[in-house]
mmCIF file of C-alpha atoms and ligand atoms in Angstrom:
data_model
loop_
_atom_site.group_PDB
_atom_site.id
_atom_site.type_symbol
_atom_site.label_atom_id
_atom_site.label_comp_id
_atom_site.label_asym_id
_atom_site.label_seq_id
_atom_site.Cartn_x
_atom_site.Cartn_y
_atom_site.Cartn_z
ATOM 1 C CA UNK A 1433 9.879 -16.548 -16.926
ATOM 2 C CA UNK A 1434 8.690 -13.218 -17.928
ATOM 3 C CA UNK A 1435 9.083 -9.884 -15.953
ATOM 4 C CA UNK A 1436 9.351 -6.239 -15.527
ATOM 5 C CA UNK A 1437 12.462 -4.632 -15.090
ATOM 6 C CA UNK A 1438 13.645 -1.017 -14.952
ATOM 7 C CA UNK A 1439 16.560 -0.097 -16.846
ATOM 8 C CA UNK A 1440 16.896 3.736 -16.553
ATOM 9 C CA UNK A 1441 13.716 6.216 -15.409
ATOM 10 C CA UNK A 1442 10.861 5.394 -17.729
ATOM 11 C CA UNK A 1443 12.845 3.050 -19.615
ATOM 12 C CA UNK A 1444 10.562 -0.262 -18.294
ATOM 13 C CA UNK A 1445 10.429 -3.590 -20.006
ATOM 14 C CA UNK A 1446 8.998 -6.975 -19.955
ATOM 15 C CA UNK A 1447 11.834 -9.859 -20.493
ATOM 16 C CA UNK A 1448 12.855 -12.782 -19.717
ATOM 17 C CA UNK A 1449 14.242 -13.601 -16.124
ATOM 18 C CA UNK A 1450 15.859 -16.849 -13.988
ATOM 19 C CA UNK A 1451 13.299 -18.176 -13.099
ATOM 20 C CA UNK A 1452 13.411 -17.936 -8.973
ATOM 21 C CA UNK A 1453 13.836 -21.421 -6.784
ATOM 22 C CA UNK A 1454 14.574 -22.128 -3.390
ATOM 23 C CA UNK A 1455 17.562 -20.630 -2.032
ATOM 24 C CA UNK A 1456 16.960 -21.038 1.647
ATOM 25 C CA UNK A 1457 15.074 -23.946 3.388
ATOM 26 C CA UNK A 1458 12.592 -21.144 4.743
ATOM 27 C CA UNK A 1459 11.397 -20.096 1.231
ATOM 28 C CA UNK A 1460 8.653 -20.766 -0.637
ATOM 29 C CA UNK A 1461 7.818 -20.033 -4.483
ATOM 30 C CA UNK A 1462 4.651 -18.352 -5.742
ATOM 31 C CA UNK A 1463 3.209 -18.375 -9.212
ATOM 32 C CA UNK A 1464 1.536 -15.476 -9.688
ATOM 33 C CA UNK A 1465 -2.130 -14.965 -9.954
ATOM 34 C CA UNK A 1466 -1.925 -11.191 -10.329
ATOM 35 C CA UNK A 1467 0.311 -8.192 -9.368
ATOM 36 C CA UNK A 1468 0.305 -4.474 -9.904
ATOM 37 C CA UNK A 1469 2.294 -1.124 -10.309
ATOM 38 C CA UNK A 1470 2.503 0.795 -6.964
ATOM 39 C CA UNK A 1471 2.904 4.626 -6.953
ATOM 40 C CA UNK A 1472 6.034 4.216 -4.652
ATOM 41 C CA UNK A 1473 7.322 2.511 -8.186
ATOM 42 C CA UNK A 1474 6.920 5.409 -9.363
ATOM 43 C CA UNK A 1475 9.534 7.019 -7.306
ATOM 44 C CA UNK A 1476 12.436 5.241 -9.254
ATOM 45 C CA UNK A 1477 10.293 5.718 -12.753
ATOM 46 C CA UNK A 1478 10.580 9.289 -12.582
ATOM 47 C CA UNK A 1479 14.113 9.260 -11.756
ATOM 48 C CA UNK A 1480 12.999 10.786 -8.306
ATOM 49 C CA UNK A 1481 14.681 7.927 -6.881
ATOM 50 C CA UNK A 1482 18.280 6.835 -8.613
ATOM 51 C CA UNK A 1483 17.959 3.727 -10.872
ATOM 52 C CA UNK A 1484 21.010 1.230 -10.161
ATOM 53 C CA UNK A 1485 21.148 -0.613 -13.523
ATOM 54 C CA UNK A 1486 18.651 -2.934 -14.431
ATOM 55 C CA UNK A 1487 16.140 -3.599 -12.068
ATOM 56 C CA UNK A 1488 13.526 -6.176 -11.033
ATOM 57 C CA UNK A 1489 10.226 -4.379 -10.211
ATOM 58 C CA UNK A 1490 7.506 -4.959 -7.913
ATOM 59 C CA UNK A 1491 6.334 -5.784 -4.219
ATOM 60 C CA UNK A 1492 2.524 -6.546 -4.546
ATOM 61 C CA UNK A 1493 1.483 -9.982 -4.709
ATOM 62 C CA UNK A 1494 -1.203 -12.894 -4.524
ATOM 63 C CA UNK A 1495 -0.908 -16.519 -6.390
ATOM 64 C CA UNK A 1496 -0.373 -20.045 -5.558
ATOM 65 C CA UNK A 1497 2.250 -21.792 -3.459
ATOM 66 C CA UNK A 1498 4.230 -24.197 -5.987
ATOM 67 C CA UNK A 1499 7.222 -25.193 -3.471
ATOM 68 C CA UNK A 1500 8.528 -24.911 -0.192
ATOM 69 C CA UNK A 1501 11.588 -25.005 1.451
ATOM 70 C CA UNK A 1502 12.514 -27.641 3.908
ATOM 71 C CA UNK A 1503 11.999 -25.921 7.155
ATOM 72 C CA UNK A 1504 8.635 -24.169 5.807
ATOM 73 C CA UNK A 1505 6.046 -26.064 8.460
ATOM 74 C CA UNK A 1506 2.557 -24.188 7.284
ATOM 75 C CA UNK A 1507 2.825 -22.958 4.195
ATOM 76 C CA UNK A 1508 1.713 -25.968 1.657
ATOM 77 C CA UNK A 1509 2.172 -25.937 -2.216
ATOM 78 C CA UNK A 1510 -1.515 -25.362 -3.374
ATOM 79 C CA UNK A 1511 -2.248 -22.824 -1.483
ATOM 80 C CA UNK A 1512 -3.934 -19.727 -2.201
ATOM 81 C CA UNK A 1513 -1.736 -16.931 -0.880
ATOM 82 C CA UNK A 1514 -0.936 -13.222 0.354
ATOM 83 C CA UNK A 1515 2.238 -11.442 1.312
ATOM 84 C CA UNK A 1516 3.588 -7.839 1.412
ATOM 85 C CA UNK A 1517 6.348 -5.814 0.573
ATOM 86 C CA UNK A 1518 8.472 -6.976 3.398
ATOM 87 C CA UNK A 1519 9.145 -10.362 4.508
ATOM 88 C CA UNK A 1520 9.236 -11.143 8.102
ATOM 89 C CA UNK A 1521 9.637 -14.081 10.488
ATOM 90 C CA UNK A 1522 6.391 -13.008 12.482
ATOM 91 C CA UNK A 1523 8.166 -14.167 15.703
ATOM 92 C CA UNK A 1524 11.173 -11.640 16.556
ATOM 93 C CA UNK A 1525 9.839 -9.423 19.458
ATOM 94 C CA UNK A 1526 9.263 -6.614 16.746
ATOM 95 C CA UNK A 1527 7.238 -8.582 14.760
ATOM 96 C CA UNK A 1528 5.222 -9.778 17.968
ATOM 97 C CA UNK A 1529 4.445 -6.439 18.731
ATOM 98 C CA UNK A 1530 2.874 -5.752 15.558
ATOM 99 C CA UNK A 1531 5.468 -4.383 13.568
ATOM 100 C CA UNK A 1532 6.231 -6.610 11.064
ATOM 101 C CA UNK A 1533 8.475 -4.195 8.466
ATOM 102 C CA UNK A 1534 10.887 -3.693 10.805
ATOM 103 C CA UNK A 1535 11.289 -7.976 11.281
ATOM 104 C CA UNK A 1536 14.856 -7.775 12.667
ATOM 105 C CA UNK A 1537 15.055 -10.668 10.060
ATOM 106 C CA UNK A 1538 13.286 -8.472 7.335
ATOM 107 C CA UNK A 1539 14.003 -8.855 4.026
ATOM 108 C CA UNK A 1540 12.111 -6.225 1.295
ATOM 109 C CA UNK A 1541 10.535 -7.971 -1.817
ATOM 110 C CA UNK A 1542 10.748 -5.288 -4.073
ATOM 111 C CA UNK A 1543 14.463 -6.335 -4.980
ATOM 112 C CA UNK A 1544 13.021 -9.475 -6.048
ATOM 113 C CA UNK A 1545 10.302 -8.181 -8.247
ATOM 114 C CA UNK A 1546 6.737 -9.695 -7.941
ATOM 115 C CA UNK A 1547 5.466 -8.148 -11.515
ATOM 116 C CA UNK A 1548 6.382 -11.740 -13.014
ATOM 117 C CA UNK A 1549 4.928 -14.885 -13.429
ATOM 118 C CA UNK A 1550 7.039 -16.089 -10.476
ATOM 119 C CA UNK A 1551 8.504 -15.030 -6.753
ATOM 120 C CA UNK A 1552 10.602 -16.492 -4.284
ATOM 121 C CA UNK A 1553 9.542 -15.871 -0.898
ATOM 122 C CA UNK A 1554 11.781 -15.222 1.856
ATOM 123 C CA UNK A 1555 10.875 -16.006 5.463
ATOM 124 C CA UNK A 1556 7.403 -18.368 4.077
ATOM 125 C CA UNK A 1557 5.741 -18.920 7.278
ATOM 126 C CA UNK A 1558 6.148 -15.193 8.907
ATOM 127 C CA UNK A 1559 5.250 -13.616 5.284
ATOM 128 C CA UNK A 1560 2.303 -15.522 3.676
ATOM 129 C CA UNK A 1561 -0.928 -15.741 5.053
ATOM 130 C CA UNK A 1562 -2.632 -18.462 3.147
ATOM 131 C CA UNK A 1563 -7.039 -17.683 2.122
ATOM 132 C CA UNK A 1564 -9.415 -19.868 3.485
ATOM 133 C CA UNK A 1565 -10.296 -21.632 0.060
ATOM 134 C CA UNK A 1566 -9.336 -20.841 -3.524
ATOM 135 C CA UNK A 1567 -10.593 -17.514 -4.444
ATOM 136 C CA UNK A 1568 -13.386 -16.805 -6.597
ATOM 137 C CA UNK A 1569 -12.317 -14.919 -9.987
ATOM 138 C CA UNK A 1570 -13.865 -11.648 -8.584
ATOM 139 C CA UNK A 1571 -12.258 -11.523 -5.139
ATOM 140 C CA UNK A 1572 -8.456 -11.867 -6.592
ATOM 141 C CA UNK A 1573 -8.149 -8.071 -6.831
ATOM 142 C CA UNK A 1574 -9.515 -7.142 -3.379
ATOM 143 C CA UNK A 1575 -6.688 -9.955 -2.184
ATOM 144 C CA UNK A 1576 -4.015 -8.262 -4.064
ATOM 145 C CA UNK A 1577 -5.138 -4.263 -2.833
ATOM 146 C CA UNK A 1578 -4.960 -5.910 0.618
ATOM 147 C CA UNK A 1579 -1.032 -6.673 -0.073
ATOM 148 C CA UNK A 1580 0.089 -3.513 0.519
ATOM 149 C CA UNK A 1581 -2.561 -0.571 -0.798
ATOM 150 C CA UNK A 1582 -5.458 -1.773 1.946
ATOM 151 C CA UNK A 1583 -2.895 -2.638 4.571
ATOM 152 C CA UNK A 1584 -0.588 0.359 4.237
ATOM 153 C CA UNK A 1585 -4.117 2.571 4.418
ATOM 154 C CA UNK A 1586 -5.355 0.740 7.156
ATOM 155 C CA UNK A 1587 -1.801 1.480 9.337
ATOM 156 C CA UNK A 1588 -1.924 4.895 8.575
ATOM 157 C CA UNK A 1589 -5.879 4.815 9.966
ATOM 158 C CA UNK A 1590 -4.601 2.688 12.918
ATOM 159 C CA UNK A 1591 -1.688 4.997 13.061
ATOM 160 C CA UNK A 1592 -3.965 8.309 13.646
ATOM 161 C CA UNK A 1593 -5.917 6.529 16.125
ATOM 162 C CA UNK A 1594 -9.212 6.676 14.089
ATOM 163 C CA UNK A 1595 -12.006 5.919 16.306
ATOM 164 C CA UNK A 1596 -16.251 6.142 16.665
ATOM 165 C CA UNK A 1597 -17.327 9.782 16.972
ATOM 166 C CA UNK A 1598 -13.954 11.117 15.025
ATOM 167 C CA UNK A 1599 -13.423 13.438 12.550
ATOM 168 C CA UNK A 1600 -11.092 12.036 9.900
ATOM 169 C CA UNK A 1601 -8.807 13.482 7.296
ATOM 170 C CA UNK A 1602 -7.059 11.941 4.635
ATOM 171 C CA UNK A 1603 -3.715 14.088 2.282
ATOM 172 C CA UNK A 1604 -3.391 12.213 -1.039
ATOM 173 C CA UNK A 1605 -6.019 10.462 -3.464
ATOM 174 C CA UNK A 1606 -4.153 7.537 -4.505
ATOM 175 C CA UNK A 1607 -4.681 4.033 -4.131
ATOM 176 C CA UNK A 1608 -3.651 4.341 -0.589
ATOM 177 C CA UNK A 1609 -5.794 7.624 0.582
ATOM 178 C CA UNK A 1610 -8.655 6.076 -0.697
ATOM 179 C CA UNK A 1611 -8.026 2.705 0.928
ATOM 180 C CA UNK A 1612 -7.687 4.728 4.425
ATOM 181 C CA UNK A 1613 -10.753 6.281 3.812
ATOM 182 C CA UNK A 1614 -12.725 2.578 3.602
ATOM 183 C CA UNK A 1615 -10.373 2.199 6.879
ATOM 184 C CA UNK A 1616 -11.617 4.881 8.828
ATOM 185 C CA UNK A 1617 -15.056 3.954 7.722
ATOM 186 C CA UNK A 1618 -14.229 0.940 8.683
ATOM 187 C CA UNK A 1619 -12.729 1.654 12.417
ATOM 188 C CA UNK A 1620 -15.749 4.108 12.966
ATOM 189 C CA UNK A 1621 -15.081 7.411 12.196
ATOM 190 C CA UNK A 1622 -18.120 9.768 12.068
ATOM 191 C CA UNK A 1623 -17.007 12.063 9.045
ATOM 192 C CA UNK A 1624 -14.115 11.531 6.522
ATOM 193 C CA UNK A 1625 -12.592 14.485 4.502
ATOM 194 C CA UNK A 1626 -10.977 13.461 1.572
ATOM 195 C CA UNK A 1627 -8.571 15.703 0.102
ATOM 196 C CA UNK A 1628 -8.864 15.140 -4.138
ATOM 197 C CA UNK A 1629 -9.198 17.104 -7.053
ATOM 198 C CA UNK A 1630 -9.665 14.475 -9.370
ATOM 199 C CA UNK A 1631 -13.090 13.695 -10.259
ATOM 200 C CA UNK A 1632 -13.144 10.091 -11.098
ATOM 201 C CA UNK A 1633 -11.136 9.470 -7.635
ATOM 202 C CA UNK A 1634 -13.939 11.835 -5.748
ATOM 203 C CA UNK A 1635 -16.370 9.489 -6.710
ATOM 204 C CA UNK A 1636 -14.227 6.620 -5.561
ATOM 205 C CA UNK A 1637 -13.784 8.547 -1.981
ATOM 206 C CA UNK A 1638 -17.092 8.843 -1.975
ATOM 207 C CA UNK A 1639 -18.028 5.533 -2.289
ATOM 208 C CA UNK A 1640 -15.645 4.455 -0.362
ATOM 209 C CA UNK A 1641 -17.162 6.703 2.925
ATOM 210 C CA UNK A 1642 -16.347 9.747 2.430
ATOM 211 C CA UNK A 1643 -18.269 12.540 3.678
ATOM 212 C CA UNK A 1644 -16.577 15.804 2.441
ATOM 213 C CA UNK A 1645 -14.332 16.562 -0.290
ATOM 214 C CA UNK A 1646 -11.879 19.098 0.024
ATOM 215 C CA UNK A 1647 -10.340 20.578 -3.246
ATOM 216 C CA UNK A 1648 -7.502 22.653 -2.251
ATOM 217 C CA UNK A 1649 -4.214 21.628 -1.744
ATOM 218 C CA UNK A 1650 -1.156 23.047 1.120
ATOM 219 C CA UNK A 1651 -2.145 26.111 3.479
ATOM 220 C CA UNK A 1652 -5.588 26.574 1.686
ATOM 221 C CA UNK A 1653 -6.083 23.018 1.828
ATOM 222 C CA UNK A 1654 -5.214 23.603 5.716
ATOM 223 C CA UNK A 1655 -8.160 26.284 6.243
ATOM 224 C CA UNK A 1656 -10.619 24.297 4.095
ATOM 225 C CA UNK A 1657 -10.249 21.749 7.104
ATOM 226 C CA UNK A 1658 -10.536 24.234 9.972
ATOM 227 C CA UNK A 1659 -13.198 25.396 8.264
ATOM 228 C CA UNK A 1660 -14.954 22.097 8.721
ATOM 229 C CA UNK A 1661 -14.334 21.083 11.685
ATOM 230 C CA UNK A 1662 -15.003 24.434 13.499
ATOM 231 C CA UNK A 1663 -11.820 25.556 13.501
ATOM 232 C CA UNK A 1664 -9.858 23.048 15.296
ATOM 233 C CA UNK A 1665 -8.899 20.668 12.905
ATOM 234 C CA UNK A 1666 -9.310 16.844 12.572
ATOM 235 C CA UNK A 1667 -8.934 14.311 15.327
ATOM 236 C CA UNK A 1668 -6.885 12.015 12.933
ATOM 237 C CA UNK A 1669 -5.294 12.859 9.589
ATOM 238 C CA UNK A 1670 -3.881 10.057 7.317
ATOM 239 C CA UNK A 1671 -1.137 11.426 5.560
ATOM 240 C CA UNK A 1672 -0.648 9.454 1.904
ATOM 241 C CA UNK A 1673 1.989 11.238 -0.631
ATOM 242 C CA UNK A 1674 4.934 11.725 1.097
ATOM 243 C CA UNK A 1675 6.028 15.195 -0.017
ATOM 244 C CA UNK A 1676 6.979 18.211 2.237
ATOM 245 C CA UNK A 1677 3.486 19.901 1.030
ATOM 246 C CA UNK A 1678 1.435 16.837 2.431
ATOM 247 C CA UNK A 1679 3.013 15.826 5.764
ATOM 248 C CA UNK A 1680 2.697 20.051 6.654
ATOM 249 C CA UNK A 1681 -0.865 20.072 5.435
ATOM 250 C CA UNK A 1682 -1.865 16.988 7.141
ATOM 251 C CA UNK A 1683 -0.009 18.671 10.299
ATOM 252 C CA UNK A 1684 -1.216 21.664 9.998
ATOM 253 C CA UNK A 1685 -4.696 19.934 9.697
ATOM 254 C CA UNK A 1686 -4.305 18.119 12.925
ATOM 255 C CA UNK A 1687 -6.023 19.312 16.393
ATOM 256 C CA UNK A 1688 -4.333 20.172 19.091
ATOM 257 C CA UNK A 1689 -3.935 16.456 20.974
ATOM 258 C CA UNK A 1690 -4.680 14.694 17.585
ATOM 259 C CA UNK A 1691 -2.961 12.298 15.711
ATOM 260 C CA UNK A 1692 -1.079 11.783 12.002
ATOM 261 C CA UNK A 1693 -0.545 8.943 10.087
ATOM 262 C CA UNK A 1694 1.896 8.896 7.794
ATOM 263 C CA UNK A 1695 2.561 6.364 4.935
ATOM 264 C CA UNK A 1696 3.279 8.279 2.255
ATOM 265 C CA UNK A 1697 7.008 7.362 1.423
ATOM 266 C CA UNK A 1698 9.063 10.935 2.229
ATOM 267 C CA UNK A 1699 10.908 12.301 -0.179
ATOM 268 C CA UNK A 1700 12.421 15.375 0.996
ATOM 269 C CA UNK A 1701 9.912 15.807 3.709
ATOM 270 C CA UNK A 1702 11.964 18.246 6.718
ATOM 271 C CA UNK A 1703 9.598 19.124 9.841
ATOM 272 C CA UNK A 1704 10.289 22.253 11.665
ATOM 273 C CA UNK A 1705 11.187 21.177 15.244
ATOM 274 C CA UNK A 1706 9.329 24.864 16.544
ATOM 275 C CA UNK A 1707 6.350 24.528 15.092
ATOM 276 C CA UNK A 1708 5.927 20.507 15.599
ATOM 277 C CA UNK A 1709 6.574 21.306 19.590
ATOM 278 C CA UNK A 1710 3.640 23.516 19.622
ATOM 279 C CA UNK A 1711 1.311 21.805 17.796
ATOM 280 C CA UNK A 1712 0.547 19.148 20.427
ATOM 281 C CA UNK A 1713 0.208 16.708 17.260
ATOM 282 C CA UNK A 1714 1.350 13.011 17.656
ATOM 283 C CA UNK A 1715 3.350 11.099 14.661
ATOM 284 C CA UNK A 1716 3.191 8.235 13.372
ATOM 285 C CA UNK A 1717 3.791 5.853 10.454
ATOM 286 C CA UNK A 1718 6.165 4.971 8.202
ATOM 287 C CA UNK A 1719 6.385 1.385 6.293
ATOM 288 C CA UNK A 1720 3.092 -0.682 7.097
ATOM 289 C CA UNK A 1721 3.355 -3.523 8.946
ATOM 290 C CA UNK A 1722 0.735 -5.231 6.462
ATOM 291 C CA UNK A 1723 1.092 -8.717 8.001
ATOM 292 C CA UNK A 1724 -0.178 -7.434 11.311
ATOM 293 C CA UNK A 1725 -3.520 -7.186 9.373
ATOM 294 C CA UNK A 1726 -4.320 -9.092 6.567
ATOM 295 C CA UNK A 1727 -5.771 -12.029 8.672
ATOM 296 C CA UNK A 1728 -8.573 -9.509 9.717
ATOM 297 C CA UNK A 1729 -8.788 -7.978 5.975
ATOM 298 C CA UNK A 1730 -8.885 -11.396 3.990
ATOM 299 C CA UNK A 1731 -11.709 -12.219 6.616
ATOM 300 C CA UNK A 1732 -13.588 -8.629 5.372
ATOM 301 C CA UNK A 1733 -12.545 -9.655 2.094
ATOM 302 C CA UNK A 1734 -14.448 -13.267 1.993
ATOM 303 C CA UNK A 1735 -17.494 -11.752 3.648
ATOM 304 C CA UNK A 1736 -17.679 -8.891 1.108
ATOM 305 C CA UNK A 1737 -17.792 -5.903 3.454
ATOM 306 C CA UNK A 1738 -15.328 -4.215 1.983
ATOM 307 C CA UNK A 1739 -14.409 -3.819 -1.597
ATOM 308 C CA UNK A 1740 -10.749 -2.735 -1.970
ATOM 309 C CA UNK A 1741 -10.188 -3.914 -5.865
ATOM 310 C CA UNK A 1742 -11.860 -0.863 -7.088
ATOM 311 C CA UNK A 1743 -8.499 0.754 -7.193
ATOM 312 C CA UNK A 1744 -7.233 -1.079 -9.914
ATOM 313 C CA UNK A 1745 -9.495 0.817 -12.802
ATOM 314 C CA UNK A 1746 -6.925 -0.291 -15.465
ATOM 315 C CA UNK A 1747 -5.947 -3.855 -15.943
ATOM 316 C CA UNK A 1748 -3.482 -5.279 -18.704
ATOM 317 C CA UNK A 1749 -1.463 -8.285 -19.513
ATOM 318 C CA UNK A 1750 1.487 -8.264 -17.812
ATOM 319 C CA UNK A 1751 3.415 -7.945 -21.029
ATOM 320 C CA UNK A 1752 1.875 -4.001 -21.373
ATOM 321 C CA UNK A 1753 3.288 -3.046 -17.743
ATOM 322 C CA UNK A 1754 5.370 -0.323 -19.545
ATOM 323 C CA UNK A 1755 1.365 0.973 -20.798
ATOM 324 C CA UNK A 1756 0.711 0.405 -17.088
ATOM 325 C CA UNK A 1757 3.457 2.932 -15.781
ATOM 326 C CA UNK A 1758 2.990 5.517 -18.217
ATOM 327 C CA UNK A 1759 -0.820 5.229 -17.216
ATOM 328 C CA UNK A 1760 -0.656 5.827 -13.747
ATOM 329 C CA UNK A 1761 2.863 8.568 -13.934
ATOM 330 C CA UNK A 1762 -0.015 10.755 -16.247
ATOM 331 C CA UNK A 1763 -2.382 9.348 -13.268
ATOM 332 C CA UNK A 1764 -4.656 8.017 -16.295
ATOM 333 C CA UNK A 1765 -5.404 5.122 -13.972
ATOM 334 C CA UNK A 1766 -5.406 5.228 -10.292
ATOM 335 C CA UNK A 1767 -3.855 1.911 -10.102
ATOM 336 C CA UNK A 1768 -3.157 -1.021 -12.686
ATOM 337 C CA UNK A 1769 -3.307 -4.593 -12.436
ATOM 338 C CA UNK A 1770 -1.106 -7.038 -14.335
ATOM 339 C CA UNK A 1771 -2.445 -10.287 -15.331
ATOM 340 C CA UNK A 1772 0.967 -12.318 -15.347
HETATM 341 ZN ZN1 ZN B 712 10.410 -10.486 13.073
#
């Protein structure tokens, strides 16, 4: 089969891979009806994060059972299906609590690289959550932003506690932030802030909910927010890059008693113990448990009261992911879809 695969930063190709098949009776194999390039891929593209030799590439995924393992009991070939970046068994007592991507059994996907035309599934019946019917054309891409870029922005909402009558602040205008603001608009929150300074993705925010945009980035950022909110700061902020400068400005944006939600990936990110004591902030995040929601978002999916696949703005064969990564490192696209 064909797939991506990272040989050195920036260095990605489309070739020829095994095909996967069953290696344990609890796996299942997907062909894949679409995938995409995440921005935490783009971690490893930059060099940011050290490239091991050649690499299979990808942890976003939707398509059609073709096979099963022997002990998979609801999973069935045929099905329509949707999984996320970390297979789980969905019945340890961390899973059962809602925190599926930390599945004492979990296994991560990326390492087995969904941007191809096929992926074995670890862990079948805990992982996939199979859509009412066959998907129509047109809801394939909401399915697929609900894989990890819907779920992981819905945590991070969950996460900071978003609620009816909050204020809401969101660090970071990718995919994800713009995802958690539909998510807070979603859970109830009375005003969202979205932190951009891209216009195209303004206009997304916007559509998506929000009710402010705020321009500035860091400390300024910081007092742009104060201003807002008359000084005190939002009652939830989800925090969506990952860097030092947007976990302190999504802090430092925080009330006094609020919450943070963070699922940007850190990278480098060090919190200073002084000024986290006094802040009377609460933390949270880190990977989504996306399989503790996408029953509830495929349902909001198949009624059409949300519309998630508006992230993907760029969509290419599958054989022009290397276009695709260049596309969204310039941040061309916000996020790309690849038609295996
Ligand atoms: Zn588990």
């Amino acid at each position: 089969m064909r797939g991506v695969v990272l040989h050195a930063p920036r260095d990605v190709r489309v070739e020829e891979r095994e095909d996967p098949r069953i290696l344990l009776p609890t796996d299942a194999i997907i062909r894949l009806s679409a995938t995409c390039v995440c921005g935490s891929d783009l971690w490893p593209y930059r060099g940011i994060e050290t490239v091991h030799g050649p690499s299979p590439m990808g942890h976003e995924y939707v398509g059609v059972v073709q096979e099963v393992g022997s002990e998979v009991r609801e999973i069935k070939p045929g099905q329509f299906v949707v999984g996320s970046f970390f297979a789980s068994d969905n019945t340890c007592p961390i899973c059962r609590a809602g925190y599926q991507s930390s599945c004492v059994h979990r296994e991560p996907v990326g390492g087995l690289g969904s941007q191809a035309e096929y992926l074995r599934v670890p862990l079948a019946d805990g992982t996939l959550v199979a859509t009412p019917d066959p998907p129509p054309d047109d809801l394939v891409p909401a399915l697929l932003a609900a894989s990890d870029v819907l779920g992981t922005g819905w945590f991070g909402a969950v996460a900071a506690e978003v609620g009816p009558g909050k204020t809401v602040a969101v660090v970071g205008d990718g995919a994800v932030g713009l995802l958690a603001v539909l998510a807070a608009r979603q859970l109830g929150a009375e005003r969202v802030i979205a932190v951009s300074r891209h216009e195209p993705r303004q206009k997304l925010a916007t559509h998506y909910g929000a009710t402010d945009i705020v321009t500035e980035r860091g400390d300024d950022g910081v007092a742009r927010i104060k201003d807002l909110t008359d000084g005190l700061g939002a009652h939830s902020v989800i925090e969506a890059v990952g860097t030092q400068e947007s976990m302190l400005q999504a802090i430092r944006s925080t009330r006094a008693g609020g919450h943070v939600g963070y699922v940007g990936v850190a990278h480098g990110v060090e919190l200073p113990g002084e000024e986290l004591f006094f802040s009377h902030v609460h933390l949270h995040g880190g990977p989504a448990p996306v399989r503790r929601f996408l029953p509830e978002l495929i349902d909001l999916i198949y009624k059409r009261e949300i519309d998630p696949g508006r992230v993907f703005d760029l969509t290419l064969p599958l054989d022009q992911a290397a276009e695709g990564y260049r596309a969204m490192d310039e941040r061309r696209a916000i996020k790309v879809l690849l038609n295996p």
